[in-house]
mmCIF file of C-alpha atoms and ligand atoms in Angstrom:
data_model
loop_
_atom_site.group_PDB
_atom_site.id
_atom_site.type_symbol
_atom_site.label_atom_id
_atom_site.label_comp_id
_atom_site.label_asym_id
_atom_site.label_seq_id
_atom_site.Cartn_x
_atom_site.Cartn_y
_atom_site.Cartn_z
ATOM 1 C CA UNK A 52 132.421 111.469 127.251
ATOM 2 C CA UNK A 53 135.076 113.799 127.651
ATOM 3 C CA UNK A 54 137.178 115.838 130.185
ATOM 4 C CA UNK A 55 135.570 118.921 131.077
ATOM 5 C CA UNK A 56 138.523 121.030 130.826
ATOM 6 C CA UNK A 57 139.088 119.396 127.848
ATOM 7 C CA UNK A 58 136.266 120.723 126.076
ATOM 8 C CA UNK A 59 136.023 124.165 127.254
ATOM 9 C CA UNK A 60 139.901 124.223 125.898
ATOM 10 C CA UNK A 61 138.231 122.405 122.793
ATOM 11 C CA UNK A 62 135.633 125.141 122.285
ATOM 12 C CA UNK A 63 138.772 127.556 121.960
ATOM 13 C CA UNK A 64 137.827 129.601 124.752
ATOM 14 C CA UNK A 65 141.076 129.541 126.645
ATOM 15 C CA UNK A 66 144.161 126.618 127.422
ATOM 16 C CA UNK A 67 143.783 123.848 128.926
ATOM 17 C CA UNK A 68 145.987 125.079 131.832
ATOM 18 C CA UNK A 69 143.358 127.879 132.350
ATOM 19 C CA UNK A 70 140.352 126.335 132.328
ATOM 20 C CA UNK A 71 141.249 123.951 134.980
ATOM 21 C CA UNK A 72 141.530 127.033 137.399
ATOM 22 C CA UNK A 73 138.747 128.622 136.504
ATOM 23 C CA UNK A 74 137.003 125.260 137.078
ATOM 24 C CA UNK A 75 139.198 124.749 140.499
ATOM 25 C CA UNK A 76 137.372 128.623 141.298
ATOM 26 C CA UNK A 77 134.074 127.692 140.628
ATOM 27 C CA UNK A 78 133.406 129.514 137.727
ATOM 28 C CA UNK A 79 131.980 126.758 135.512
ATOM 29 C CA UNK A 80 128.738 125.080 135.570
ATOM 30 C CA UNK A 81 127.523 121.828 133.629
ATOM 31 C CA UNK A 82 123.991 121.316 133.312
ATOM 32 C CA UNK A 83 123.464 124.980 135.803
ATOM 33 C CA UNK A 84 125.297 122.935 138.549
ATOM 34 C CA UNK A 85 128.592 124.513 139.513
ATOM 35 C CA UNK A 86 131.895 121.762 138.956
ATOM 36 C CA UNK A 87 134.931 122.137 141.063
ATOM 37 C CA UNK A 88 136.473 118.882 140.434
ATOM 38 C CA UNK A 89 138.572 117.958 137.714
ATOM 39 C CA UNK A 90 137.512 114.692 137.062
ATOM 40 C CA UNK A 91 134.016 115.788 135.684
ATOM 41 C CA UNK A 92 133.756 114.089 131.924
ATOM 42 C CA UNK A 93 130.712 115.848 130.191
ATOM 43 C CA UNK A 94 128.764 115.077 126.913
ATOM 44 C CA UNK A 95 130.000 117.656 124.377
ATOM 45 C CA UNK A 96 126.998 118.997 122.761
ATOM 46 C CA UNK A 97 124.176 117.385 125.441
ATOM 47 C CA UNK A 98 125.550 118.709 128.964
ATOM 48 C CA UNK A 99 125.428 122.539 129.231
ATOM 49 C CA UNK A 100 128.435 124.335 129.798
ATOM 50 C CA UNK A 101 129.090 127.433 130.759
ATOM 51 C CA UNK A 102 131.848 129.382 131.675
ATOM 52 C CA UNK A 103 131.961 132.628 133.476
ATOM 53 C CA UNK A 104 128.130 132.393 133.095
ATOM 54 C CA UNK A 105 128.246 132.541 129.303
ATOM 55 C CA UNK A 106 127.318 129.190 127.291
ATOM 56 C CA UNK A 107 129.724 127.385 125.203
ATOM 57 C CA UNK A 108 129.344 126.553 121.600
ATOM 58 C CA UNK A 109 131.576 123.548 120.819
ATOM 59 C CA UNK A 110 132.854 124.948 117.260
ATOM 60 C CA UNK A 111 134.216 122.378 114.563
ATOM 61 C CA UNK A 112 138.124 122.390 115.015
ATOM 62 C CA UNK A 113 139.918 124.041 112.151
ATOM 63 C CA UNK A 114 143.594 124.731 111.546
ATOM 64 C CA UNK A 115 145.269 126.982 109.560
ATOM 65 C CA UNK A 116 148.711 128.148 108.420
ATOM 66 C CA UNK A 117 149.486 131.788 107.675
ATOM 67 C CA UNK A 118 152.729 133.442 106.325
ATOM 68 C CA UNK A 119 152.459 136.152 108.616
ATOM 69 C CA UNK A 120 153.913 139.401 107.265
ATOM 70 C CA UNK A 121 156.062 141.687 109.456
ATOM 71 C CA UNK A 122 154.164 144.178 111.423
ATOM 72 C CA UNK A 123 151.721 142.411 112.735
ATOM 73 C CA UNK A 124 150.675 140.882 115.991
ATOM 74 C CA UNK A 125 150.545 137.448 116.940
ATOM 75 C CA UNK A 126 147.363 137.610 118.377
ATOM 76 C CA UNK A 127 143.646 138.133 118.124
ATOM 77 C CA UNK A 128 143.166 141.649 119.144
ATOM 78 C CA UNK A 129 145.620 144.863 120.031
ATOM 79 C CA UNK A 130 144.598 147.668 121.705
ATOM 80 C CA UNK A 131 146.421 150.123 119.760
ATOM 81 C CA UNK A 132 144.438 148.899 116.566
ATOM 82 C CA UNK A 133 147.707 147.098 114.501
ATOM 83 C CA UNK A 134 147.105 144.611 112.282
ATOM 84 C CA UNK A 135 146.840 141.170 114.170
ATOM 85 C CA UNK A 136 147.017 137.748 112.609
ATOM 86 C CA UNK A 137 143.587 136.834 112.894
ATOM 87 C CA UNK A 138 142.652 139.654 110.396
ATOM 88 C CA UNK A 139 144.170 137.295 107.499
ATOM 89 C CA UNK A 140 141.290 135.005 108.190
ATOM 90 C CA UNK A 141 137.966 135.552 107.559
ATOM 91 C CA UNK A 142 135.823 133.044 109.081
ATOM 92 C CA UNK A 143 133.666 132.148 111.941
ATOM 93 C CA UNK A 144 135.592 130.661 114.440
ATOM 94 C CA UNK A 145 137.296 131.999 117.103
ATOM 95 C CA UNK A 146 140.612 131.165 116.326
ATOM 96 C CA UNK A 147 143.597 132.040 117.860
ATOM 97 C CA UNK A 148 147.561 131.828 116.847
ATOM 98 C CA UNK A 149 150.017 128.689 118.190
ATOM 99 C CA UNK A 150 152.560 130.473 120.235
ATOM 100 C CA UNK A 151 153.789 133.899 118.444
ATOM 101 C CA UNK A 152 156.214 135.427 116.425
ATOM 102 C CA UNK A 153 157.295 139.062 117.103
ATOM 103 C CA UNK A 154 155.624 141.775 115.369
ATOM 104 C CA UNK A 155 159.191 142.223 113.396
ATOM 105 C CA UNK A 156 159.430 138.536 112.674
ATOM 106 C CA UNK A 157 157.297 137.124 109.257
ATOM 107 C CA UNK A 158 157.209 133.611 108.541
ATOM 108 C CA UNK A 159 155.176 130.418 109.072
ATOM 109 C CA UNK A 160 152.282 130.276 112.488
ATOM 110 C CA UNK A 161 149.821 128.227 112.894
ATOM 111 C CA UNK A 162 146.330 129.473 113.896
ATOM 112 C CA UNK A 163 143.459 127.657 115.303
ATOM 113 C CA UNK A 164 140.466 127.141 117.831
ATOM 114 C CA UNK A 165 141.788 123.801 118.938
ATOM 115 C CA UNK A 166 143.444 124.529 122.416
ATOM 116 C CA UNK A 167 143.665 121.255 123.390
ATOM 117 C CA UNK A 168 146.132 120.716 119.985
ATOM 118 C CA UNK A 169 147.352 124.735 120.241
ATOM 119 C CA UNK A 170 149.346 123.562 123.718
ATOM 120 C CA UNK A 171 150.069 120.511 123.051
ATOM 121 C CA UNK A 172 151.994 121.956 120.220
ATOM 122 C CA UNK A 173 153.800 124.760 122.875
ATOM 123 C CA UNK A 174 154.579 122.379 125.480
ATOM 124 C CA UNK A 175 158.068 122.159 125.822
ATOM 125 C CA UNK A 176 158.685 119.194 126.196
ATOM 126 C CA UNK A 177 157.772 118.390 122.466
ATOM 127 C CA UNK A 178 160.408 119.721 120.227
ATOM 128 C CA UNK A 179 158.549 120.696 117.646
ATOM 129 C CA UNK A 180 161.506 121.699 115.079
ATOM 130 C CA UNK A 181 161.619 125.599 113.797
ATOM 131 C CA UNK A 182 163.271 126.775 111.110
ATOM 132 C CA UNK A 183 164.194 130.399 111.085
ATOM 133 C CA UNK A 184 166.374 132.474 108.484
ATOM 134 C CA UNK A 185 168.194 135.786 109.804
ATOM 135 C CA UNK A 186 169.733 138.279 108.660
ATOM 136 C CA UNK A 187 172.347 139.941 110.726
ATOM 137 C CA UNK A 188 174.829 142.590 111.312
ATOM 138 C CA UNK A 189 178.181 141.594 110.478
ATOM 139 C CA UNK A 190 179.524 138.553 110.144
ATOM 140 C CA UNK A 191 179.970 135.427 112.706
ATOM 141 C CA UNK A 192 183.002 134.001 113.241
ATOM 142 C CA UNK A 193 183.525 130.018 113.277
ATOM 143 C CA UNK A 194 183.487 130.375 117.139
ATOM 144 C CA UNK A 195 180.353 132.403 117.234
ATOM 145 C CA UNK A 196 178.898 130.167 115.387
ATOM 146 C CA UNK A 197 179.964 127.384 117.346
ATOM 147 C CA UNK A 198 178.150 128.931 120.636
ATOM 148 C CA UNK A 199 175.239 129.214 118.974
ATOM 149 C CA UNK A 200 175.216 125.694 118.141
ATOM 150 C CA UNK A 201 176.204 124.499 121.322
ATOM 151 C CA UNK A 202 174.188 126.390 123.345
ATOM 152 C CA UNK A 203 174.649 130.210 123.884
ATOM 153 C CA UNK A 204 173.788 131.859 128.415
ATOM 154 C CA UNK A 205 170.824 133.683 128.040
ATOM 155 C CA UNK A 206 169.127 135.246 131.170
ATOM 156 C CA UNK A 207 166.448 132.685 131.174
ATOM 157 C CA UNK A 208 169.244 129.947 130.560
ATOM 158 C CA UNK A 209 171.445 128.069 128.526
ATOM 159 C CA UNK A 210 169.629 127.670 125.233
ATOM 160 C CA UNK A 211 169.583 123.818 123.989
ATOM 161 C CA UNK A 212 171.812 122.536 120.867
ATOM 162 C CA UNK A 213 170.438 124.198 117.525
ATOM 163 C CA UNK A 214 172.120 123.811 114.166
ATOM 164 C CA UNK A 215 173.287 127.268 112.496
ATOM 165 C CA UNK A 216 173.761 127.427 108.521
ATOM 166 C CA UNK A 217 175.337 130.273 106.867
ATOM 167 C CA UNK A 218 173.469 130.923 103.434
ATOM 168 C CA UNK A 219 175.289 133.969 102.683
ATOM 169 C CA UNK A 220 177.377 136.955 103.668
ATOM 170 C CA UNK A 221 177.866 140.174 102.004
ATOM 171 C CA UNK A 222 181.030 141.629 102.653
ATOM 172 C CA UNK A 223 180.462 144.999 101.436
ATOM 173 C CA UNK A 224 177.323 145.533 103.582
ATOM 174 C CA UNK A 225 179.068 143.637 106.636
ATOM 175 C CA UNK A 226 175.701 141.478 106.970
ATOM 176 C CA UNK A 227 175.223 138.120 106.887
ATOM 177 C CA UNK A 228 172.296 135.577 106.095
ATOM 178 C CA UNK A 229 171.907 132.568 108.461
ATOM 179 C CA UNK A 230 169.437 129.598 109.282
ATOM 180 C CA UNK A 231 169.165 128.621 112.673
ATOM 181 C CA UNK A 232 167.045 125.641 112.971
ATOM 182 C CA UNK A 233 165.840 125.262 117.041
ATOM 183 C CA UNK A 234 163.715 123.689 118.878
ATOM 184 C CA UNK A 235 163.172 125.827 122.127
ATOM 185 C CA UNK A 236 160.675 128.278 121.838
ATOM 186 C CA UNK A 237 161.741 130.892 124.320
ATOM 187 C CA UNK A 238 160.540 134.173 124.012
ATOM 188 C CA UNK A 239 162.459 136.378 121.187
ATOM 189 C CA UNK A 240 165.040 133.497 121.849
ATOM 190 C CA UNK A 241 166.596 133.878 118.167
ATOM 191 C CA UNK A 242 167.044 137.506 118.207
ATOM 192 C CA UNK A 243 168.073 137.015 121.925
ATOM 193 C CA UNK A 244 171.016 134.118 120.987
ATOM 194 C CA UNK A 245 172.189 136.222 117.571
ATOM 195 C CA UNK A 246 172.592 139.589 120.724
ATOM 196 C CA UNK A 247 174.454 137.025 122.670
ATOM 197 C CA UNK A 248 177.048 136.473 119.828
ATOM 198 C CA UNK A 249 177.376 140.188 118.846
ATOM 199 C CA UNK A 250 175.327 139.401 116.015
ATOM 200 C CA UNK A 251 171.992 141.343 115.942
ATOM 201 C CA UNK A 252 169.244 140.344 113.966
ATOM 202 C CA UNK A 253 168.292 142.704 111.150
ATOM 203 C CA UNK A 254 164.986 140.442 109.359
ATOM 204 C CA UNK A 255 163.979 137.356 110.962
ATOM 205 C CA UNK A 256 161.773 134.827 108.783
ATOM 206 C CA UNK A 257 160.192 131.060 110.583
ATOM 207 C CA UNK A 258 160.817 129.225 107.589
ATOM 208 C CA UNK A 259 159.415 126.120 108.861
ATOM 209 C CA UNK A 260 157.812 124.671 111.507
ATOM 210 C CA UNK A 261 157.971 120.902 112.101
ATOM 211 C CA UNK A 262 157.544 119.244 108.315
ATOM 212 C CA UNK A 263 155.356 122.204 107.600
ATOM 213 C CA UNK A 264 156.674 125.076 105.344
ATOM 214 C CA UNK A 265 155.762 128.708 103.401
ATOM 215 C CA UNK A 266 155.719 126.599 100.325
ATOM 216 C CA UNK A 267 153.528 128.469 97.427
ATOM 217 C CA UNK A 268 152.266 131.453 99.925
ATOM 218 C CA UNK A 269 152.839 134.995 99.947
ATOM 219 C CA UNK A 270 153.250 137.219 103.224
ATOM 220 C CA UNK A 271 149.590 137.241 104.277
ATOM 221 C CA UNK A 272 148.724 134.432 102.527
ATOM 222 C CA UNK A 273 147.087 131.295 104.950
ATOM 223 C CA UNK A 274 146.023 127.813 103.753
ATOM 224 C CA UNK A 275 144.019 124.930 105.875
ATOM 225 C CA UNK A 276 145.546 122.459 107.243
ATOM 226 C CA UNK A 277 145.329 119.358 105.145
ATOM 227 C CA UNK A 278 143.745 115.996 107.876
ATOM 228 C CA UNK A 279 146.777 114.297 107.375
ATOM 229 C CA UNK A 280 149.024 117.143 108.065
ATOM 230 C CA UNK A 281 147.213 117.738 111.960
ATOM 231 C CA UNK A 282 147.425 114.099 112.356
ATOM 232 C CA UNK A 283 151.075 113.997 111.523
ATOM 233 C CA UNK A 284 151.521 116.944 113.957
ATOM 234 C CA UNK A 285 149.471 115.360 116.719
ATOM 235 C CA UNK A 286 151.716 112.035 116.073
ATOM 236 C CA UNK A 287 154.987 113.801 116.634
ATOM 237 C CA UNK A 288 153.658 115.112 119.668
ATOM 238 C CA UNK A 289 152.817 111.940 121.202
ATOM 239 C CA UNK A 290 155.833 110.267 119.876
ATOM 240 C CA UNK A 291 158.709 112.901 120.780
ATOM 241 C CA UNK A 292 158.328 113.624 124.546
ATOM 242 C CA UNK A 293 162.017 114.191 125.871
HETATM 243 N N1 LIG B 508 162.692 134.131 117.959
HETATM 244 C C1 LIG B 508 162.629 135.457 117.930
HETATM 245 O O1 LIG B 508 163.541 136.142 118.365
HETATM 246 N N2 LIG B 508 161.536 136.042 117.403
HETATM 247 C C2 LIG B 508 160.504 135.338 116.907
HETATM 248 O O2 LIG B 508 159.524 135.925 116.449
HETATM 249 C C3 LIG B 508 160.582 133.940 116.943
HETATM 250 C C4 LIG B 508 161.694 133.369 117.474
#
């Protein structure tokens, strides 16, 4: 037996979060019998769910990692017909991407129909390590540097500790290549911290997230999680609340 929110979050139709309201407004039913309390635990595949009057179909979890190219959208549809990150994967399930990286931004996102793991993953209060590699305009001084590592204002706040590496810096072009490893995962927050230091990102790549990396793929590439690797990830998870 298992939470009912936890299943309908299972069955990738929406968060966690989410389906606890729309179980709080009535809009669920096990067995045709409309739930409003939280509590419920239901059999996954014997009780009858349905939410918003449609059935649904526990899928087998899967997980994925993509090396999402650069002008694309980190999610499963757009309105304006771009290229989303779900159109790497061709498969059943209704999976949908961990979090997001700007359309701008390539690099390493994890997709899959597991919401229960998908916010576990986003809450912040795991830091979940990410590894990003910009290039900028111009290039930092010591001091810049130092604010990004110590924590640069933003409008949304003071942005936690992150370590800053420079990998390069071309003099003649006035650019400069740096890794910024962070755990925060504030919206456009590295682009954001580099605008804060006078710095603005030119290319921004996720290198790696957690232990996981773009090892052997190509932009558009994707590769299934190995079992150990979303045990590992569920581990940290558990292990690293702050
Ligand atoms: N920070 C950004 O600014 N953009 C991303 O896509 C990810 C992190």
């Amino acid at each position: 037996m298992e939470r009912l929110q936890k299943v309908i979050a299972q069955a990738g139709i929406t968060s966690r979060r989410k389906a606890e309201q729309l179980i709080i407004e009535g809009k669920v039913k096990v067995n045709g019998q409309v739930v409003r309390e939280l509590g419920v635990k239901v059999t996954p595949n014997k009780d009858e769910i349905e939410v918003e009057g449609v059935p649904i179909d526990r899928e087998e979890p899967v997980y994925y990692l993509l090396y999402k190219p650069s002008g694309v959208i980190s999610s499963v549809s757009d309105d304006k017909g771009r290229t989303v990150v779900t159109d790497f994967l061709e498969i059943e399930q209704r999976i949908f991407p961990v979090g997001r990286l700007d359309y701008d931004t390539s690099g390493l996102i994890l997709l899959t129909n597991d919401g229960e793991f998908a916010n576990m993953l986003m809450h912040p209060k795991f830091k979940i390590e990410k590894v990003y590699v910009a290039k900028v305009k111009g290039i930092p001084s010591r001091e810049a540097l130092k604010k990004l590592q110590y924590g640069v204002m933003l409008e949304d706040g003071k942005t936690a500790p992150a370590k800053v590496k420079v990998m390069s810096i071309d003099k003649k072009k006035q650019t400069s290549i740096i890794q910024l490893t962070i755990h925060e995962g504030r919206n456009r927050q590295v682009r954001r911290m580099f605008d804060a230091i006078d710095h603005p990102v030119l290319k921004l790549k996720r290198e790696q997230y957690s232990f996981l990396n773009l090892r052997g793929l190509n932009p558009g590439d994707a590769r299934t999680l190995k079992p150990i690797e979303v045990k590992h990830l569920r581990e940290l998870a558990v292990t690293k609340p702050s």
